[in-house]
Coordinates of N, CA and C in Angstrom, one line a residue:
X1 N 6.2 4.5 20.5 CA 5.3 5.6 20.6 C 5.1 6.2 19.2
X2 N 3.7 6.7 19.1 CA 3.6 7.4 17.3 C 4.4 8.3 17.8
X3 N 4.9 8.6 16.2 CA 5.6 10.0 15.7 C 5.2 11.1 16.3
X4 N 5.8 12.1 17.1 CA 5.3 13.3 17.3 C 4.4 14.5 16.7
X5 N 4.3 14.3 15.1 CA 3.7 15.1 14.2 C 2.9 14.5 13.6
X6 N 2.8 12.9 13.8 CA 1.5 12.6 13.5 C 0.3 12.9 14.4
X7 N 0.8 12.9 15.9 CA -0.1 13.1 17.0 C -0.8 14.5 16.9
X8 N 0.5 15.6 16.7 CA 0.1 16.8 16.6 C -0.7 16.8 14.9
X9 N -0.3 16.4 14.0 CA -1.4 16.7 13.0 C -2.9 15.5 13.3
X10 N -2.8 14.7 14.1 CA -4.0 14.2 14.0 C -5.1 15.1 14.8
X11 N -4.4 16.0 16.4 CA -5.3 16.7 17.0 C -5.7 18.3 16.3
X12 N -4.8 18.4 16.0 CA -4.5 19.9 14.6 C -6.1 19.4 14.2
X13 N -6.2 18.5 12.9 CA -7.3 18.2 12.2 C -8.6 17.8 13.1
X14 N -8.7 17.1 14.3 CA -9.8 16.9 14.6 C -10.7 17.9 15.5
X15 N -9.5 19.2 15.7 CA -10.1 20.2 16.2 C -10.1 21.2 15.3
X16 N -9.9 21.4 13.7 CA -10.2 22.3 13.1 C -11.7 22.6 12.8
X17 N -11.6 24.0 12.2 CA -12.9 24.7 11.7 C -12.9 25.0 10.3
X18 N -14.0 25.3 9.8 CA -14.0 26.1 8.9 C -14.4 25.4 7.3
X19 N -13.4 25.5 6.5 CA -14.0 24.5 5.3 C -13.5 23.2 5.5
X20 N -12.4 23.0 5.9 CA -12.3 21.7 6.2 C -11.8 20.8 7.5
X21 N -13.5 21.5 8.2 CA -14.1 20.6 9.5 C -14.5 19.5 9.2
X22 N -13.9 18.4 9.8 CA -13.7 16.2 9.3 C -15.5 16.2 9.9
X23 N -16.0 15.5 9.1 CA -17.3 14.8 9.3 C -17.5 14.2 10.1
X24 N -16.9 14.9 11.4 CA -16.9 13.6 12.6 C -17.6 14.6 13.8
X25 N -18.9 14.3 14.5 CA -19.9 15.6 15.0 C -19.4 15.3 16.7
X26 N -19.4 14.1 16.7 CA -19.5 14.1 18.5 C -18.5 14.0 18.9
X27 N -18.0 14.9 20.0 CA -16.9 15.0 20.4 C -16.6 13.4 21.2
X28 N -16.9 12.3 21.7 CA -16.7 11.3 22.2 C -16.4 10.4 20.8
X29 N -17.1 10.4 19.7 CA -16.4 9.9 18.5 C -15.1 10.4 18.0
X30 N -15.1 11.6 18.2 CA -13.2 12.3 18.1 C -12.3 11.9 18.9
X31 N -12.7 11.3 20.1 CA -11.4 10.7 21.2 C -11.4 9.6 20.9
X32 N -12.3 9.0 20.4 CA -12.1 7.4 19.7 C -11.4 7.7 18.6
X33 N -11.7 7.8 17.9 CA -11.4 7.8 16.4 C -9.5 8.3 16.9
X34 N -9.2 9.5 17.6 CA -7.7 9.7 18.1 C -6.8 8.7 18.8
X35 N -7.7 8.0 20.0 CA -7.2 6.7 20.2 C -6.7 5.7 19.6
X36 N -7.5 5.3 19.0 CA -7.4 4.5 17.7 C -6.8 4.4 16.9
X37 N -6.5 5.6 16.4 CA -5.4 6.0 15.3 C -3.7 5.9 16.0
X38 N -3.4 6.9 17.1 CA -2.6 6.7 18.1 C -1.7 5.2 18.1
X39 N -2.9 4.2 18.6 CA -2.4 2.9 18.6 C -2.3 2.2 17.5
X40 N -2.7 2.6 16.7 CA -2.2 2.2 14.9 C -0.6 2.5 14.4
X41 N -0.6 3.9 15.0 CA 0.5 4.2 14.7 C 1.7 4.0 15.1
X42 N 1.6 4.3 16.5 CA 2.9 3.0 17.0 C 3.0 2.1 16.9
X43 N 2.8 1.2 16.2 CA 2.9 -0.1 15.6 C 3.5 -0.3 14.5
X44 N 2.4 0.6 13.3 CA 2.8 0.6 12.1 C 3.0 2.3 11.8
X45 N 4.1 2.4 12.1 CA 5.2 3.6 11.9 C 5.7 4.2 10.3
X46 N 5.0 3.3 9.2 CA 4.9 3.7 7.9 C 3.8 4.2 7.4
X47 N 3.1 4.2 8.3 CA 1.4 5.0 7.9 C 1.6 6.4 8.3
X48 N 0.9 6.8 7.7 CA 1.5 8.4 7.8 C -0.7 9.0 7.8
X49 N -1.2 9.9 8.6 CA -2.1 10.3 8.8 C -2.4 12.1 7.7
X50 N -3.7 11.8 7.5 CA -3.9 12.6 6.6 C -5.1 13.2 6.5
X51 N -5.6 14.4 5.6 CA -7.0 14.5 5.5 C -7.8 15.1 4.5
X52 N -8.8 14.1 3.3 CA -9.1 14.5 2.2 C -10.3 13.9 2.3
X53 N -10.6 14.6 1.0 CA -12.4 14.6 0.3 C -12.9 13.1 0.3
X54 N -13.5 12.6 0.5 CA -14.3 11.1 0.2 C -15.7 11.3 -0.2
X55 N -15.7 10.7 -1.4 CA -16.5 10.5 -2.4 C -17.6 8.9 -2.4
X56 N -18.6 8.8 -1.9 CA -19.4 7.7 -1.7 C -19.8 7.3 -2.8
X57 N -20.2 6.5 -3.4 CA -20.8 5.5 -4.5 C -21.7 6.3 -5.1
X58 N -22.6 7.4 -4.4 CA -23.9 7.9 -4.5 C -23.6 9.2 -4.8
X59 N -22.4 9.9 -4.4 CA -21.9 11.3 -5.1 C -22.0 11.9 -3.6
X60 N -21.9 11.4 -2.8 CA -21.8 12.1 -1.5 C -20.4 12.5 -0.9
X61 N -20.2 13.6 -0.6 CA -18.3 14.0 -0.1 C -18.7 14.4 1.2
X62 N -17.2 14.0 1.9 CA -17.6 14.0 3.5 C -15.6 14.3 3.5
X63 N -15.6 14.8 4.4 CA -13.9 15.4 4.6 C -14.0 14.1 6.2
X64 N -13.0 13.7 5.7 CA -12.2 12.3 6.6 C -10.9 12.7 6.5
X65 N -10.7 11.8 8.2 CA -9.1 11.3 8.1 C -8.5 10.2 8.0
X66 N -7.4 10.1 6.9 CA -7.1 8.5 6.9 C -5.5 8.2 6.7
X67 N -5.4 7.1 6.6 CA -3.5 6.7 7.1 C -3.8 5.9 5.6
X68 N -2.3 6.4 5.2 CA -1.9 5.9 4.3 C 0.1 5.9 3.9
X69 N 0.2 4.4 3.0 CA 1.4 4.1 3.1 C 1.4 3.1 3.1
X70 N 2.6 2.1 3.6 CA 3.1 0.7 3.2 C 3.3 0.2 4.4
X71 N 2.2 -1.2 3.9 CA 1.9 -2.3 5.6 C 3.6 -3.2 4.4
X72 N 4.0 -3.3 5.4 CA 5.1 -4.7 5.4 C 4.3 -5.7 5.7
X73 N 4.0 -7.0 5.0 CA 3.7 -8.5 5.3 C 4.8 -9.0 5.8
X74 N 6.0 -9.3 5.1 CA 7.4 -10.5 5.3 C 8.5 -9.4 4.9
X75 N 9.6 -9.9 5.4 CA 10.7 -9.4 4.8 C 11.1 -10.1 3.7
X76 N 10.3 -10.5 3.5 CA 10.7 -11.4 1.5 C 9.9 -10.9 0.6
X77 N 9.1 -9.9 1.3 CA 7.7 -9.5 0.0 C 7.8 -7.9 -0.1
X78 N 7.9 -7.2 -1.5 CA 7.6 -5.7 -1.3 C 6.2 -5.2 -0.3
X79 N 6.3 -4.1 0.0 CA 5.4 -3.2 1.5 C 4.0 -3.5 -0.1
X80 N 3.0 -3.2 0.8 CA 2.0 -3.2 0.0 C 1.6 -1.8 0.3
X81 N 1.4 -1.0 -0.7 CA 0.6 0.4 -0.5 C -0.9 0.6 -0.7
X82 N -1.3 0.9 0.6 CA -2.4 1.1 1.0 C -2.9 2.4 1.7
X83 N -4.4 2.5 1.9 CA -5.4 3.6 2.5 C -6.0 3.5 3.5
X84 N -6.5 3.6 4.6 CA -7.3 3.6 5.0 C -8.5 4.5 5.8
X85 N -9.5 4.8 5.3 CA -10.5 5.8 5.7 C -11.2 5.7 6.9
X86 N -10.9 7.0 7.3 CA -11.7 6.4 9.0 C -13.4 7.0 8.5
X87 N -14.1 6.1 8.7 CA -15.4 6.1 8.2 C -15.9 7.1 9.0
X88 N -17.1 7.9 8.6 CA -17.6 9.0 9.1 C -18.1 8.9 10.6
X89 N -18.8 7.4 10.8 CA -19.7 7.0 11.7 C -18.6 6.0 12.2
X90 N -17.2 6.2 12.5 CA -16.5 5.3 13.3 C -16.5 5.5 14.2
X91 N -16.3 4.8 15.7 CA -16.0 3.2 15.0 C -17.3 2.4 15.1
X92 N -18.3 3.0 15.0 CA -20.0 2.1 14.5 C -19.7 1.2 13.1
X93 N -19.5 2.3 12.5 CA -19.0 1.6 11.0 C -17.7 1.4 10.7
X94 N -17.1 0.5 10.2 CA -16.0 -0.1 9.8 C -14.9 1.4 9.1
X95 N -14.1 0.7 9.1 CA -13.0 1.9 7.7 C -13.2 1.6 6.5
X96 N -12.5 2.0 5.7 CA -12.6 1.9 4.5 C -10.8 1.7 3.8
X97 N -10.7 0.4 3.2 CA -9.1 0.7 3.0 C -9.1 0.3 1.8
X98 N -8.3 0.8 1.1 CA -7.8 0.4 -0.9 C -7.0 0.3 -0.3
X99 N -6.4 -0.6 -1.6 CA -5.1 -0.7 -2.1 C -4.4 0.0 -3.5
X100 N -3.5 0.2 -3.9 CA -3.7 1.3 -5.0 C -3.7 0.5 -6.5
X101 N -2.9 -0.7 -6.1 CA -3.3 -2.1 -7.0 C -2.4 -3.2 -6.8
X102 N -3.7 -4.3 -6.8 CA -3.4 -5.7 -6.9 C -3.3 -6.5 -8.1
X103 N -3.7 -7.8 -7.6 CA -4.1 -9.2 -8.7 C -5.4 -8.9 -8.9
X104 N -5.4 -9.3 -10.1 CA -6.6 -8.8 -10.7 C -8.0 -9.9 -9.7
X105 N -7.5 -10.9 -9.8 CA -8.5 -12.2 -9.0 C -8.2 -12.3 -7.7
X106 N -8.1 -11.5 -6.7 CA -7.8 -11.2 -5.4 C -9.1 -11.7 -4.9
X107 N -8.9 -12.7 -3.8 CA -10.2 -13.2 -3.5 C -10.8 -12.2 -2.4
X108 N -9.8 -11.2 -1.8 CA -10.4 -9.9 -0.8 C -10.3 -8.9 -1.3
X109 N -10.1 -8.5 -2.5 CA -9.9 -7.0 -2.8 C -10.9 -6.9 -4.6
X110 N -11.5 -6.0 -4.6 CA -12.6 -5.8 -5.2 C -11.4 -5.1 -6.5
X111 N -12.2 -5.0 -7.8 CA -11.6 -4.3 -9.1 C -11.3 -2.8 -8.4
X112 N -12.1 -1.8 -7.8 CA -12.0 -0.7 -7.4 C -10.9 -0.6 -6.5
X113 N -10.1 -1.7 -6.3 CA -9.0 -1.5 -4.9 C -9.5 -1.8 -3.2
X114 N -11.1 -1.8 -3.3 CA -11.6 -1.8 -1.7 C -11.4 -3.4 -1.4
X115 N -10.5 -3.6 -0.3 CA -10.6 -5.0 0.6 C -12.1 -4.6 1.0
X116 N -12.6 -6.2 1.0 CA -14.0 -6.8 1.7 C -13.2 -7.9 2.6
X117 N -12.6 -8.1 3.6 CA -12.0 -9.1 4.3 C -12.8 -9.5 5.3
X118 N -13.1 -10.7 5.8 CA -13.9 -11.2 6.9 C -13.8 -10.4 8.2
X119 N -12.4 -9.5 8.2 CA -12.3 -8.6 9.5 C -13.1 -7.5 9.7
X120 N -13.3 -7.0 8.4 CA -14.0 -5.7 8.1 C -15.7 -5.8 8.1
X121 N -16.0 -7.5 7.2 CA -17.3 -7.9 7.1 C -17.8 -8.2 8.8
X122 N -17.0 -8.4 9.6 CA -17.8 -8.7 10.7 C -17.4 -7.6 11.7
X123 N -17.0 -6.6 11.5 CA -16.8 -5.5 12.3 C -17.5 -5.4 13.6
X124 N -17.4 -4.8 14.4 CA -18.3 -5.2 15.6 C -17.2 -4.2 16.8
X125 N -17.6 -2.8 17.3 CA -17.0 -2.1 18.1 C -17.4 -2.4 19.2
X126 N -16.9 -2.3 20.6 CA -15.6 -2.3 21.1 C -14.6 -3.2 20.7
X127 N -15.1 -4.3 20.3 CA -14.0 -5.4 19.7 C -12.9 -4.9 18.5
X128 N -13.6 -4.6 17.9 CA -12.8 -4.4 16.7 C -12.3 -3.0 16.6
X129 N -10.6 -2.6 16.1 CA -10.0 -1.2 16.2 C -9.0 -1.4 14.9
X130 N -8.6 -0.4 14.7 CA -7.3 0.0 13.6 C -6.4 -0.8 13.7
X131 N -6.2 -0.8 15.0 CA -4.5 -1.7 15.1 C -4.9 -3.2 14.7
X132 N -6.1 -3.7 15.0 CA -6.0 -5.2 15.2 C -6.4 -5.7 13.5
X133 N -7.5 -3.9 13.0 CA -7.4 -4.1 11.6 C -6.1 -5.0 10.6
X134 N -5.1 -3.6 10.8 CA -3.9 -4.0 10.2 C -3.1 -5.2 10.7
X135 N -3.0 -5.4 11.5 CA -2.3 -7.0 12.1 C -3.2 -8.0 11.1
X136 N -4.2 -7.7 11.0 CA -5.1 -9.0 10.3 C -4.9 -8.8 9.2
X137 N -4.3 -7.2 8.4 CA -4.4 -7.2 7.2 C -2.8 -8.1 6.8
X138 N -1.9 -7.6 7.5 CA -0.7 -8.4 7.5 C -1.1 -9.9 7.5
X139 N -1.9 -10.7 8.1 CA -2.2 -12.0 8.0 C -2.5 -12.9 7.3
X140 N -3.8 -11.9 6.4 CA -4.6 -11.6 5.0 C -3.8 -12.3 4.5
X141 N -3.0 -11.2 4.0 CA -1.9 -11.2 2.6 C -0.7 -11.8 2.6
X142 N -0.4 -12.3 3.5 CA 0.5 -13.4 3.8 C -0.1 -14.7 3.2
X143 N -1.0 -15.3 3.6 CA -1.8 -16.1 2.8 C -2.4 -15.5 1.7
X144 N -2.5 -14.6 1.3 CA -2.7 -14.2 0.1 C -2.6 -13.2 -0.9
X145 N -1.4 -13.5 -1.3 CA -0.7 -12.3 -1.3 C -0.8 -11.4 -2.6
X146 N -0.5 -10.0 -2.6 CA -1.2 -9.2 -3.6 C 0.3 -9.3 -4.3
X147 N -0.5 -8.5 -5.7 CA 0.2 -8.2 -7.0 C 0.4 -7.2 -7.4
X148 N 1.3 -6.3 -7.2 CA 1.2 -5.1 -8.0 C 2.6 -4.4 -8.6
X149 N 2.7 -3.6 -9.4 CA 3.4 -2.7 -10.1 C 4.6 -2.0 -8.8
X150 N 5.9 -1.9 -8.5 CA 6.5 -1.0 -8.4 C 7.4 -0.8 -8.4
X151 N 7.7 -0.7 -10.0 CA 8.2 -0.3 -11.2 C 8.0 1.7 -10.9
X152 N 7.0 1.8 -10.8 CA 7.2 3.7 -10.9 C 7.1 4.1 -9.5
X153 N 6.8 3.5 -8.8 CA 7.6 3.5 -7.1 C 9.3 4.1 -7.1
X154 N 9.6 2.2 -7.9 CA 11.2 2.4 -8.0 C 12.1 3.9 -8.4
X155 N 11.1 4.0 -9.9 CA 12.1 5.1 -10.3 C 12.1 6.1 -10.1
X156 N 10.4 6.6 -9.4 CA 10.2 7.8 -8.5 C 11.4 8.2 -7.2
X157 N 11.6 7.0 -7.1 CA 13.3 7.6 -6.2 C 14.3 8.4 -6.8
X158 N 14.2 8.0 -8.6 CA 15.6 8.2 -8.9 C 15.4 9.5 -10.5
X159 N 14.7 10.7 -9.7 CA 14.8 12.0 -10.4 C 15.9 12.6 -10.2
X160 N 16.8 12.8 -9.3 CA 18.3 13.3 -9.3 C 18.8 13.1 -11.0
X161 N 19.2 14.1 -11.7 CA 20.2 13.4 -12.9 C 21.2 13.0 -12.4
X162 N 21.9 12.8 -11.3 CA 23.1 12.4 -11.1 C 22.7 10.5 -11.5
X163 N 21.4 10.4 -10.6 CA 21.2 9.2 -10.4 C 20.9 8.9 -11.9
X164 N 19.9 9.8 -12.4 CA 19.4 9.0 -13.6 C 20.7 8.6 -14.8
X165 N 21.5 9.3 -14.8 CA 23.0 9.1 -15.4 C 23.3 7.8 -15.0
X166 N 24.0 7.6 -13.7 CA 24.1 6.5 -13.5 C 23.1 5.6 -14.0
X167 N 22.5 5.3 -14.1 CA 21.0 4.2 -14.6 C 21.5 3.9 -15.5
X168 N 21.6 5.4 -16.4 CA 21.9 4.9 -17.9 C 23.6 4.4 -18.4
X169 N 24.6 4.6 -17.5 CA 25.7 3.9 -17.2 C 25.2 2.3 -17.3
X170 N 24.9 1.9 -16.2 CA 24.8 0.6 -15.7 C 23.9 0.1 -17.0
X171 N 22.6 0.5 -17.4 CA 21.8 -0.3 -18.4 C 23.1 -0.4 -20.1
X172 N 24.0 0.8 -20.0 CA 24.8 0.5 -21.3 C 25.8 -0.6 -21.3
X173 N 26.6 -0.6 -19.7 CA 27.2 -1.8 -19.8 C 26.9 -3.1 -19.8
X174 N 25.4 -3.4 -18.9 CA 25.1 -4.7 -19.2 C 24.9 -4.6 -20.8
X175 N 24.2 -3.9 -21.3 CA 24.0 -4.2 -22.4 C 25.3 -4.7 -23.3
X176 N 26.7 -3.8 -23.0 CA 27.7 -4.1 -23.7 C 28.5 -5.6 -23.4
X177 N 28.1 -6.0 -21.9 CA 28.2 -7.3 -21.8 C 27.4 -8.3 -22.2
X178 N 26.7 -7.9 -22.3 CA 25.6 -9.0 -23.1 C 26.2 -9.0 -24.7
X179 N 26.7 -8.3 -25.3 CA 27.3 -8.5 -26.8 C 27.9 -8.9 -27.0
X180 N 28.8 -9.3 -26.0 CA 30.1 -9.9 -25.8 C 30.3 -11.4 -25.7
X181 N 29.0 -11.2 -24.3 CA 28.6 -12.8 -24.7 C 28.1 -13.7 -25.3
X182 N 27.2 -13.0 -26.3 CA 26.8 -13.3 -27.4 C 27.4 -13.5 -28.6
X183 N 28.2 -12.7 -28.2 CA 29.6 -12.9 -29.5 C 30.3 -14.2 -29.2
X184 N 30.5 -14.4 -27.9 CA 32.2 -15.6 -27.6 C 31.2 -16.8 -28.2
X185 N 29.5 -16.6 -27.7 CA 28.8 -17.8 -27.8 C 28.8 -18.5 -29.7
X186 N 28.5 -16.9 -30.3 CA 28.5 -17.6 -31.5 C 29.6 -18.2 -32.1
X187 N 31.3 -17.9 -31.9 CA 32.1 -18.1 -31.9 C 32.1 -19.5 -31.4
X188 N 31.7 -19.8 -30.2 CA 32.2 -20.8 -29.7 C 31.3 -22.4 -30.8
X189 N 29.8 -21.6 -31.0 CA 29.2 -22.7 -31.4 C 29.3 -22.8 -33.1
X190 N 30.1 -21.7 -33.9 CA 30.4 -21.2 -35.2 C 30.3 -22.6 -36.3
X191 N 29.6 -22.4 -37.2 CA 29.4 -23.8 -38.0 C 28.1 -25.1 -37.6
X192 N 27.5 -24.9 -36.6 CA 26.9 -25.8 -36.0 C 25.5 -25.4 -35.8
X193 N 24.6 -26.2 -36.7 CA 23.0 -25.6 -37.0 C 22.4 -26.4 -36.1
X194 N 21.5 -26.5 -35.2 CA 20.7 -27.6 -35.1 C 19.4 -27.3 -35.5
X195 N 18.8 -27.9 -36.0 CA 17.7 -28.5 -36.6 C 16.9 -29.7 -35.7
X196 N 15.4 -29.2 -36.2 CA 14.4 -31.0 -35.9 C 15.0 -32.1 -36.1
X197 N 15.6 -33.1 -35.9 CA 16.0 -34.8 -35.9 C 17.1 -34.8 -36.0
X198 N 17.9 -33.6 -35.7 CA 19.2 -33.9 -35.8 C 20.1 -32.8 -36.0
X199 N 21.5 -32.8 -36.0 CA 22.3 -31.5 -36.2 C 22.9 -31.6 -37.2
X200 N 23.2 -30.4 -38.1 CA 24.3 -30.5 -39.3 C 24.9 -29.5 -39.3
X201 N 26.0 -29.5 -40.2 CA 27.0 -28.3 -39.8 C 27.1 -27.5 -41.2
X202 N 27.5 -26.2 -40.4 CA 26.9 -25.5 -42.4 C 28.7 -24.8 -42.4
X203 N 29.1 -24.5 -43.6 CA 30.2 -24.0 -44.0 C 30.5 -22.9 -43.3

C-alpha cells in the first residue's frame, strides 16, 4: 500500500485553492491522475510526491504534481535519480520525466535530462499509466544503463562533524599506509633501475 502521507498529500494538493491550484480543471482528470499515482506508489515506495512550477519550452508555467526520487534497476547498480511530471492534460498526454544526469550519449535521454523512450513516444491512455511507466523505465536501463555522478549524493549524508572527522581519520591512515608501502617497496627493489632493453643496477 502507498505511504500514508503520500496519499494524504496527494489529495491535500489536488483539492487545493488559491495560488497554488495544480493545472488540472476536470475533476474526472483529478481521480485519474490520484489513481494512478496511488498505484505508482505502492510499488515504487522511493518516489516521494510533490508540487512545483513547470516551465514549457515556450515560457509557459503551469503548477503540477510530480514524484520524484530513486527507481532501483538491479541490486548491482546505484538507484537512478529521477522526476516525473504528471502532464497537465494527463493521462491524454504522456508525463514528463528527467533524470538529473546521465551519459552524455544516452540513446533515451536527451542533453536536457528528458527520457524520449519508445513507452512514452507511443503513449496511448487507457493502456498506458505511471506504474507500467516505471517498470519499463526499470527495463530501459537495465539494458541501458545510465551514468551519473554520486559523489555529492554520497557526501551529502555525511554533514555531522562527527562523521566528517571520521572521513578525515580514515583518508589519513590510508594515506599513511600507502607510505609505508611505498617505502618497504622501494626498499625492497633499492639499487635496481629498469630501463628500455634491459635492467641495470645503479649504486
Amino acid at each position: 500500500m502507498a505511504p500514508a502521507t503520500s496519499i494524504k498529500f496527494i489529495d491535500a494538493a489536488l483539492s487545493c485553492s488559491g495560488p497554488l491550484t495544480l493545472s488540472y480543471e476536470e475533476p474526472n482528470r483529478k481521480w485519474i491522475i490520484r489513481e494512478h499515482l496511488i498505484s505508482l506508489l505502492q510499488e515504487f515506495e522511493s518516489l516521494v510526491p510533490s508540487i512545483d512550477t513547470f516551465t514549457y519550452n515556450d515560457g509557459t508555467t503551469v503548477n503540477l504534481l510530480n514524484v520524484n526520487g530513486f527507481l532501483q534497476v538491479s541490486p548491482s547498480t546505484p538507484p537512478i535519480p529521477l522526476t516525473i511530471w504528471i502532464h497537465q492534460n494527463y493521462p491524454t498526454s504522456p508525463p514528463l520525466v528527467f533524470l538529473s544526469s546521465i551519459h552524455r550519449d544516452h540513446p533515451f535521454v536527451d542533453s536536457s535530462g528528458s527520457i524520449t523512450s519508445p513507452y512514452l513516444e507511443t503513449w496511448a491512455y487507457p493502456r498506458s499509466n505511471l506504474l507500467d511507466l516505471a517498470r519499463n523505465l526499470v527495463r530501459l536501463f537495465a539494458h541501458h544503463p545510465t551514468f551519473f555522478s554520486v559523489s555529492a549524493t554520497i557526501f551529502s549524508n555525511y554533514t555531522d562533524p562527527s562523521k566528517i572527522e571520521a572521513l578525515d581519520r580514515l583518508v589519513a591512515t590510508l594515506q599513511s599506509d600507502r607510505g609505508d608501502i611505498a617505502g618497504q617497496s622501494r626498499g625492497r627493489y633499492r639499487g635496481i633501475i629498469r630501463v628500455a632493453g634491459g635492467t641495470c643496477c645503479s649504486n
